[in-house]
Coordinates of C-alpha atoms in Angstrom, one line a residue:
Chain A
M1 CA 21.0 22.0 14.7
P2 CA 17.1 22.7 14.0
L3 CA 16.5 19.0 14.0
I4 CA 14.6 17.9 17.0
R5 CA 14.0 14.6 18.5
K6 CA 11.0 13.8 20.6
D7 CA 11.4 10.4 22.4
A8 CA 7.9 10.1 23.6
A9 CA 6.4 6.9 22.5
A10 CA 3.3 8.6 21.4
N11 CA 3.0 12.2 19.8
T12 CA -0.1 13.8 20.6
Q13 CA 0.1 16.6 18.3
S14 CA -3.0 16.4 16.2
G15 CA -2.6 12.6 16.7
A16 CA -5.2 9.9 16.6
A17 CA -8.5 11.0 17.9
P18 CA -9.3 10.0 21.5
R19 CA -11.3 6.7 21.5
D20 CA -15.1 7.5 21.4
R21 CA -17.1 5.5 23.9
R22 CA -20.1 5.2 21.8
R23 CA -20.1 1.8 19.8
P24 CA -18.7 2.0 16.2
I25 CA -21.9 0.9 14.7
D26 CA -23.7 3.7 16.3
L27 CA -21.1 6.3 15.2
L28 CA -21.2 4.8 11.8
R29 CA -24.8 5.7 11.8
S30 CA -25.0 9.0 13.3
G31 CA -21.4 10.6 13.6
T32 CA -19.7 13.2 11.6
A33 CA -17.8 12.2 8.6
D34 CA -14.5 11.8 10.6
E35 CA -16.4 9.8 13.1
R36 CA -18.0 7.6 10.5
R37 CA -14.8 7.1 8.9
S38 CA -13.0 6.0 12.2
A39 CA -16.0 3.7 13.1
A40 CA -16.0 2.0 9.7
R41 CA -12.2 1.4 10.3
A42 CA -12.9 0.4 14.1
I43 CA -15.4 -2.1 13.2
A44 CA -12.7 -4.1 11.0
D45 CA -10.2 -3.9 13.9
L46 CA -12.8 -5.1 16.3
A47 CA -13.5 -8.0 13.8
H48 CA -9.9 -8.8 13.6
A49 CA -9.3 -8.6 17.3
G50 CA -12.4 -10.9 18.1
A51 CA -15.6 -8.9 18.3
P52 CA -16.6 -7.5 21.6
A53 CA -19.3 -9.2 23.3
D54 CA -21.8 -6.6 22.5
M55 CA -21.0 -6.7 18.7
R56 CA -21.0 -9.8 16.5
I57 CA -18.9 -9.7 13.4
S58 CA -22.1 -10.1 11.3
D59 CA -23.5 -7.0 13.0
G60 CA -20.5 -5.2 11.9
T61 CA -20.9 -6.3 8.4
K62 CA -24.4 -5.6 8.2
A63 CA -24.0 -2.1 9.6
L64 CA -21.1 -1.5 6.9
G65 CA -23.7 -2.8 4.3
E66 CA -26.3 -0.3 5.5
A67 CA -23.9 2.6 5.8
I68 CA -22.4 2.1 2.4
K69 CA -25.8 2.6 0.5
T70 CA -26.3 5.9 1.9
E71 CA -22.8 7.3 2.7
T72 CA -21.7 10.2 0.4
D73 CA -18.3 11.0 1.8
L74 CA -15.8 9.4 -0.5
R75 CA -13.3 8.9 2.5
V76 CA -15.8 7.1 4.6
R77 CA -16.9 4.9 1.5
E78 CA -13.3 4.1 0.9
A79 CA -13.1 2.9 4.7
I80 CA -16.1 1.0 4.5
F81 CA -14.8 -0.9 1.5
T82 CA -11.6 -1.5 3.2
S83 CA -13.1 -3.0 6.3
L84 CA -15.3 -5.2 4.2
V85 CA -12.2 -6.4 2.4
R86 CA -10.5 -6.9 5.7
I87 CA -13.3 -8.5 7.4
G88 CA -13.9 -10.7 4.2
G89 CA -16.2 -14.0 4.1
G90 CA -19.4 -14.5 2.3
E91 CA -21.5 -11.7 3.9
S92 CA -19.0 -9.1 3.1
V93 CA -18.8 -10.2 -0.5
D94 CA -22.7 -10.0 -0.6
V95 CA -22.6 -6.3 0.5
V96 CA -19.8 -5.6 -2.0
V97 CA -21.6 -7.2 -4.8
S98 CA -24.8 -5.5 -4.0
C99 CA -23.0 -2.1 -4.6
L100 CA -22.3 -3.3 -8.3
R101 CA -26.1 -2.8 -8.9
M102 CA -26.1 0.8 -7.6
D103 CA -26.6 3.6 -10.1
D104 CA -23.9 5.7 -8.6
A105 CA -20.6 5.0 -10.7
Q106 CA -18.1 5.8 -7.8
L107 CA -19.8 3.1 -5.8
R108 CA -19.7 0.7 -8.5
T109 CA -16.0 1.6 -9.2
G110 CA -15.2 1.4 -5.3
A111 CA -17.1 -2.1 -5.1
L112 CA -15.1 -3.4 -8.1
D113 CA -11.9 -2.4 -6.4
A114 CA -12.8 -4.0 -3.3
M115 CA -13.7 -7.3 -4.9
R116 CA -10.2 -7.4 -6.6
A117 CA -8.8 -7.0 -3.1
M118 CA -10.7 -9.9 -1.7
M119 CA -10.5 -12.2 -4.8
G120 CA -10.3 -15.2 -2.5
D121 CA -13.6 -14.5 -1.2
V122 CA -15.1 -13.4 -4.4
R123 CA -14.0 -16.3 -6.6
P124 CA -16.8 -18.7 -5.7
V125 CA -19.7 -16.2 -6.8
L126 CA -18.0 -15.2 -10.1
P127 CA -19.9 -17.9 -12.1
D128 CA -23.0 -16.8 -10.8
L129 CA -22.2 -13.0 -11.7
L130 CA -21.1 -14.1 -15.2
A131 CA -24.6 -15.4 -15.7
D132 CA -26.4 -12.4 -13.9
P133 CA -29.6 -11.3 -15.7
D134 CA -28.0 -7.6 -15.5
T135 CA -25.8 -7.1 -18.6
D136 CA -23.8 -4.6 -16.8
I137 CA -23.0 -6.9 -14.0
R138 CA -21.7 -9.6 -16.6
I139 CA -19.6 -6.9 -18.2
L140 CA -17.9 -5.9 -15.1
T141 CA -17.5 -9.3 -13.9
C142 CA -15.6 -10.4 -17.0
D143 CA -12.9 -7.9 -16.0
L144 CA -12.7 -9.1 -12.5
V145 CA -11.8 -12.5 -14.0
R146 CA -8.6 -10.9 -15.3
D147 CA -7.2 -11.3 -11.9
L148 CA -7.6 -15.1 -11.8
P149 CA -5.0 -17.6 -12.7
P150 CA -4.9 -17.7 -16.7
A151 CA -6.4 -21.3 -16.8
D152 CA -9.2 -20.6 -14.5
A153 CA -9.9 -17.2 -16.2
T154 CA -9.8 -19.0 -19.7
R155 CA -12.3 -21.7 -18.6
L156 CA -14.8 -19.2 -17.0
L157 CA -14.7 -16.9 -20.1
C158 CA -15.2 -19.9 -22.3
E159 CA -18.3 -20.7 -20.5
V160 CA -19.4 -17.2 -21.1
L161 CA -18.6 -17.1 -24.8
A162 CA -20.5 -20.5 -25.2
R163 CA -23.8 -19.2 -23.9
E164 CA -23.7 -15.4 -24.2
T165 CA -26.3 -13.8 -26.2
N166 CA -25.1 -10.1 -25.7
A167 CA -22.2 -8.9 -27.9
N168 CA -21.1 -6.5 -25.4
V169 CA -20.5 -9.0 -22.8
C170 CA -18.8 -11.2 -25.4
A171 CA -16.6 -8.4 -26.2
A172 CA -15.7 -7.8 -22.5
A173 CA -14.7 -11.5 -22.2
V174 CA -12.6 -11.4 -25.7
D175 CA -10.9 -8.4 -24.2
V176 CA -9.6 -10.2 -21.3
L177 CA -8.8 -13.4 -23.2
A178 CA -6.6 -11.4 -25.6
D179 CA -4.4 -10.5 -22.5
I180 CA -4.3 -13.8 -20.6
G181 CA -6.3 -16.3 -22.7
E182 CA -4.9 -19.8 -23.1
A183 CA -5.3 -22.1 -26.2
E184 CA -8.4 -23.8 -25.0
A185 CA -10.2 -20.6 -25.7
L186 CA -9.5 -20.8 -29.4
P187 CA -12.5 -23.0 -30.5
F188 CA -14.8 -20.9 -28.3
L189 CA -13.6 -17.8 -29.8
E190 CA -14.2 -19.2 -33.2
A191 CA -17.6 -20.3 -32.4
C192 CA -18.4 -17.0 -31.0
S193 CA -17.3 -15.1 -34.1
G194 CA -19.5 -17.3 -36.3
R195 CA -22.5 -16.5 -34.0
F196 CA -21.9 -12.7 -34.1
D197 CA -20.6 -12.5 -37.8
D198 CA -22.7 -9.4 -38.4
V199 CA -21.1 -7.7 -35.3
T200 CA -17.9 -6.1 -36.9
F201 CA -16.3 -4.9 -33.9
L202 CA -16.6 -8.1 -32.2
T203 CA -15.4 -10.2 -35.0
F204 CA -12.4 -7.9 -35.3
A205 CA -11.7 -8.2 -31.5
I206 CA -11.9 -11.9 -31.8
T207 CA -9.4 -12.1 -34.6
L208 CA -7.0 -10.0 -32.6
A209 CA -7.4 -12.2 -29.6
T210 CA -7.0 -15.2 -31.5
E211 CA -3.9 -14.0 -33.1
R212 CA -2.5 -13.0 -29.8
I213 CA -3.2 -16.4 -28.1
I214 CA -1.6 -18.2 -31.1
A215 CA 1.5 -16.1 -30.9
G216 CA 1.8 -16.8 -27.3
R217 CA 1.4 -20.5 -27.5
P218 CA 4.4 -22.6 -26.8
V219 CA 6.1 -24.0 -29.8
Q220 CA 4.8 -27.7 -30.3
N221 CA 7.3 -30.4 -31.3
E222 CA 6.2 -32.1 -34.5
Chain B
M1 CA 3.8 -9.4 2.2
V2 CA 2.6 -11.7 -0.5
F3 CA 4.8 -14.0 -2.6
T4 CA 3.5 -15.5 -5.6
E5 CA 4.7 -19.0 -7.1
T6 CA 7.5 -17.1 -9.1
K7 CA 9.0 -16.1 -5.5
R8 CA 8.9 -19.7 -4.3
Y9 CA 12.6 -20.0 -4.4
Y10 CA 13.2 -16.7 -2.7
V11 CA 10.7 -18.0 0.2
E12 CA 12.3 -21.4 0.4
R13 CA 15.7 -20.1 0.6
R14 CA 14.9 -17.7 3.5
V15 CA 12.8 -20.4 5.3
R16 CA 15.8 -22.8 4.9
E17 CA 18.0 -20.1 6.4
R18 CA 15.9 -19.7 9.5
M19 CA 15.7 -23.4 9.8
R20 CA 19.4 -23.7 9.9
A21 CA 19.6 -20.8 12.2
T22 CA 17.1 -22.3 14.7
G23 CA 18.4 -25.9 14.4
S24 CA 15.0 -27.0 13.1
R25 CA 15.7 -30.4 11.2
T26 CA 12.4 -30.4 9.5
F27 CA 9.9 -28.0 8.3
A28 CA 7.2 -29.3 10.6
S29 CA 9.5 -28.6 13.6
Y30 CA 10.3 -25.3 12.4
F31 CA 6.6 -24.4 11.7
A32 CA 5.7 -25.5 15.2
R33 CA 8.2 -23.1 16.5
L34 CA 6.8 -20.3 14.3
R35 CA 3.3 -21.0 15.4
I36 CA 4.2 -20.4 19.3
D37 CA 6.6 -17.6 18.1
A38 CA 9.5 -19.3 20.0
M39 CA 12.3 -16.7 20.6
A40 CA 10.5 -14.2 18.6
E41 CA 10.7 -16.3 15.5
V42 CA 8.1 -14.6 13.7
E43 CA 10.0 -11.3 13.8
Q44 CA 13.2 -13.0 12.7
L45 CA 11.4 -14.6 9.7
V46 CA 9.8 -11.3 8.7
N47 CA 13.3 -9.7 9.2
A48 CA 14.7 -12.2 6.7
F49 CA 12.2 -11.3 4.0
T50 CA 12.4 -7.6 4.0
I51 CA 14.7 -6.1 1.4
N52 CA 17.0 -3.5 2.7
E53 CA 19.0 -2.2 -0.3
T54 CA 19.2 1.6 -0.3
Y55 CA 21.7 4.3 -0.5
F56 CA 22.1 8.0 0.5
Y57 CA 20.4 10.5 -1.8
R58 CA 18.4 7.8 -3.5
E59 CA 15.7 9.5 -5.8
K60 CA 17.3 12.8 -5.1
H61 CA 14.5 14.5 -7.3
Q62 CA 12.0 13.9 -4.4
L63 CA 14.4 15.6 -1.9
E64 CA 14.6 18.5 -4.4
C65 CA 10.7 18.6 -4.4
L66 CA 10.8 18.7 -0.6
T67 CA 12.7 21.7 -0.4
N68 CA 11.5 23.5 -3.6
D69 CA 7.9 22.9 -3.2
L70 CA 6.6 20.7 -0.4
L71 CA 7.9 22.5 2.5
A72 CA 7.0 26.0 1.1
D73 CA 3.3 24.7 0.8
R74 CA 3.5 23.4 4.4
V75 CA 4.8 26.7 5.9
N76 CA 2.9 29.1 3.8
P77 CA 1.2 32.0 5.7
R78 CA -2.1 30.4 5.7
S79 CA -0.6 27.3 7.6
G80 CA -0.3 29.4 10.7
R81 CA 3.2 28.3 11.3
N82 CA 5.4 31.2 12.5
G83 CA 8.7 29.4 13.4
N84 CA 8.1 30.0 17.1
G85 CA 9.3 26.7 18.0
N86 CA 5.8 25.1 18.4
N87 CA 4.0 23.1 15.8
P88 CA 7.4 21.6 14.3
I89 CA 7.6 20.3 10.9
R90 CA 7.4 16.5 10.9
I91 CA 8.7 14.2 8.4
W92 CA 8.4 10.4 8.3
S93 CA 10.5 7.8 6.5
V94 CA 8.8 4.5 6.4
P95 CA 10.1 1.9 5.9
C96 CA 13.5 3.6 6.7
S97 CA 15.7 0.4 6.4
T98 CA 19.1 1.0 7.7
G99 CA 18.5 4.6 7.9
E100 CA 20.0 6.0 4.7
E101 CA 16.7 7.7 3.8
P102 CA 16.0 9.8 7.1
Y103 CA 19.6 10.7 7.3
S104 CA 19.5 11.9 3.8
I105 CA 16.4 13.9 4.4
A106 CA 18.2 15.5 7.5
I107 CA 21.4 16.3 5.6
W108 CA 19.4 17.5 2.5
L109 CA 17.3 19.9 4.7
L110 CA 20.4 21.2 6.5
E111 CA 22.1 21.9 3.1
N112 CA 19.3 22.9 0.8
W113 CA 16.5 24.6 2.7
P114 CA 17.2 28.3 3.4
R115 CA 14.6 28.3 6.2
V116 CA 15.8 25.5 8.0
D117 CA 16.9 27.6 11.0
E118 CA 13.3 29.0 11.4
F119 CA 11.4 25.8 12.3
D120 CA 11.9 22.8 14.5
I121 CA 12.1 19.8 12.2
E122 CA 11.5 16.3 13.3
V123 CA 12.6 13.5 11.3
I124 CA 11.5 10.0 12.3
G125 CA 12.6 6.6 10.5
S126 CA 10.4 3.5 11.0
D127 CA 10.6 0.0 9.8
I128 CA 9.1 -3.4 10.6
D129 CA 12.4 -5.0 10.6
T130 CA 14.0 -4.5 14.1
K131 CA 17.6 -5.5 13.0
V132 CA 17.8 -2.7 10.3
L133 CA 16.7 -0.2 12.9
E134 CA 19.5 -1.2 15.2
A135 CA 21.7 -0.7 12.2
A136 CA 20.2 2.7 11.6
R137 CA 20.9 4.0 15.1
I138 CA 24.5 2.8 14.8
A139 CA 24.7 4.6 11.5
E140 CA 27.7 3.0 10.1
F141 CA 28.0 2.9 6.2
G142 CA 30.0 1.4 3.5
K143 CA 31.4 3.1 0.4
R144 CA 28.3 2.1 -1.7
A145 CA 25.8 3.5 0.4
L146 CA 27.7 6.9 0.2
A147 CA 28.3 6.8 -3.5
Q148 CA 25.9 9.6 -4.4
L149 CA 27.1 12.0 -1.6
P150 CA 29.5 14.7 -2.6
A151 CA 32.8 14.3 -0.8
G152 CA 32.2 17.7 1.1
L153 CA 29.1 16.4 2.7
V154 CA 30.7 13.1 3.5
G155 CA 33.4 15.0 5.3
R156 CA 30.9 17.3 7.0
Y157 CA 28.3 14.5 8.2
F158 CA 30.5 11.5 8.7
D159 CA 33.4 10.5 10.7
D160 CA 35.8 8.1 8.8
L161 CA 36.3 5.0 10.7
G162 CA 38.8 3.8 8.1
D163 CA 38.6 0.5 6.0
N164 CA 35.9 2.1 3.9
R165 CA 33.5 2.7 6.6
W166 CA 31.9 5.9 7.8
R167 CA 29.7 6.9 10.7
V168 CA 27.0 9.4 10.8
V169 CA 28.2 12.3 13.2
E170 CA 26.7 12.2 16.6
D171 CA 24.8 15.5 16.3
L172 CA 22.9 14.0 13.3
R173 CA 22.3 10.6 14.8
G174 CA 20.9 12.3 17.8
S175 CA 18.5 14.2 15.8
V176 CA 16.7 11.4 14.0
R177 CA 14.5 9.0 15.9
F178 CA 14.0 5.2 14.8
T179 CA 11.1 3.2 15.9
P180 CA 9.4 0.0 14.7
V181 CA 6.1 0.1 13.0
N182 CA 3.8 -2.2 11.0
L183 CA 2.3 -0.1 8.2
I184 CA -1.0 -2.3 8.0
E185 CA -1.7 -1.9 11.7
P186 CA -3.9 1.3 12.3
A187 CA -3.1 1.3 16.0
E188 CA 0.7 1.2 15.5
T189 CA 0.7 4.0 12.8
A190 CA -1.7 6.1 14.8
S191 CA 0.6 6.3 17.6
F192 CA 3.1 8.3 15.8
G193 CA 0.7 11.3 15.3
R194 CA 0.6 13.2 12.0
F195 CA 3.2 14.2 9.6
D196 CA 3.8 17.0 7.1
V197 CA 5.6 14.8 4.7
I198 CA 5.9 11.1 4.4
F199 CA 8.3 9.1 2.3
C200 CA 6.9 5.7 2.0
R201 CA 9.1 4.4 -1.0
N202 CA 9.1 0.9 -2.7
V203 CA 7.2 -0.9 0.2
L204 CA 3.6 -1.0 -1.1
I205 CA 4.6 -3.1 -4.1
Y206 CA 5.3 -6.0 -1.8
F207 CA 1.7 -5.8 -0.3
D208 CA -1.3 -7.6 -1.5
D209 CA -4.2 -5.4 -2.4
A210 CA -6.0 -5.7 0.7
S211 CA -2.8 -4.9 2.7
R212 CA -2.2 -2.1 0.3
R213 CA -5.6 -0.5 0.9
V214 CA -5.2 -0.7 4.5
A215 CA -1.7 0.9 4.3
A216 CA -3.2 3.8 2.2
E217 CA -5.8 4.4 4.8
N218 CA -3.1 4.5 7.5
L219 CA -1.0 6.8 5.6
Y220 CA -3.9 9.1 4.9
D221 CA -4.6 9.1 8.7
S222 CA -1.0 9.7 9.5
L223 CA -0.8 12.9 7.3
L224 CA -1.8 16.4 8.5
P225 CA -4.5 17.9 6.2
G226 CA -2.6 19.1 3.0
G227 CA 0.3 16.8 4.0
F228 CA 2.4 15.2 1.2
L229 CA 3.0 11.4 0.5
C230 CA 6.2 10.5 -1.6
L231 CA 6.1 7.1 -3.1
G232 CA 8.9 5.2 -5.1
H233 CA 9.1 6.3 -8.9
T234 CA 7.5 3.1 -9.9
E235 CA 4.5 3.2 -7.6
S236 CA 1.3 5.0 -8.0
M237 CA -1.4 5.6 -5.3
S238 CA -3.9 6.2 -8.0
R239 CA -4.2 2.6 -8.4
I240 CA -4.5 1.9 -4.9
S241 CA -6.8 4.6 -3.2
P242 CA -8.8 7.6 -4.3
L243 CA -8.2 9.4 -1.1
F244 CA -5.3 11.5 -2.2
E245 CA -4.8 14.3 -4.7
V246 CA -2.1 14.0 -7.2
R247 CA 0.4 16.8 -7.2
R248 CA 2.7 17.5 -9.9
F249 CA 5.7 19.4 -9.2
S250 CA 8.7 20.2 -11.3
D251 CA 10.8 17.6 -9.5
A252 CA 8.4 14.9 -8.6
I253 CA 4.8 13.8 -8.6
V254 CA 3.5 13.4 -5.1
Y255 CA 0.2 12.6 -3.3
Q256 CA -1.5 15.0 -1.1
R257 CA -4.0 14.6 1.6
P258 CA -6.8 17.2 0.8
E259 CA -6.9 20.2 3.1
T260 CA -10.5 19.6 3.6
A261 CA -12.7 16.5 3.5
A262 CA -14.2 15.4 0.2

């Protein structure tokens, strides 16, 4: 039978790279792409295991934050984002949110995916992001809200509809409400439609969202 | 594993089962037992949650893809493999449940890959559930697990134990290694080395987003450059990680670790 069985606990054939004696933070700054990727992953491992004496968890997060701004290798970026997700907490969220403001579209997409994976930590900063001076941030955040429970998402997006002056941001909020919005959104949608009655695409989207929410409402006993 | 509110009943039922099994009269006493991991209770609880429904030749189109396309790619001339016994082809089935998948892979290769005798082939099955791994090693199966296998193959690769039970023949049992692994622990997955093909079907759907990202990173690291990842037909790596390239073959869509770094 050509099938073979190796009972050794570890297979060394092209297996994991031997552990580098240099600190992951140093490797993240100056290593090859493979070393930087391993270092990014190791920082989260160390944080989970309880950071060693010569590395505070916030040092690791800070190093990841610095690295993500200059890193060009997609694999390393992905590892950095995943490590930030694993470490979690306010500092990691700050790093990831800062990537939303970058010009690099891939970086912004990576940041959004990371934020979805750490929604518990991201949840408290969503109201601020929905009120951010940058229109693009507000639009991107509307879509993140989709991952919240419908009642929470509806409340946050109703606040957006009540104050928002940019039609594109309203459209992003309406788009999410059309999928998961609850009946509480109906008066906000109506008011928004009235404010933007000259923006055809938005009034059309609001009509659609309203119909969907009404269709999804439980039947009331008269 | 993440269970939303809709799975409350599912969770409650299994916790109750474990409370009964451990003689815990209240949840508080069971939880205390869990916290100190008395008698490896954490492992017992994980075992109670993992779903182990599978059968031989499940998602056969991926096995067809394995022999029609994936292995041809892995042993093409530029791979440097010459069939001299070194550099074996390595295939990982994770999670492997009670062994149907890794044994299916082994049988399929022996029956359907014309070059099977030219190469050493290593098939490893891994799972987080230690109970199913023990069952996989014993390799006894009922009628339902074998329903998709032609009778000729059952006759060739199984001993009839009677009473609608069959056992994988000794040669084949001895050819597949079974070992525990937690897919979201990088140190554990790294210890297996790298593979040409990984079958990782219908498990990522049970992970939350963060665990899924970590598992994807681990699977990437567990593949040789150019190696292939086969997911369940309802799963898509594209929604989890940009690390892999999508490869569309006539029998299946699979994911490939790029030959060279991005």
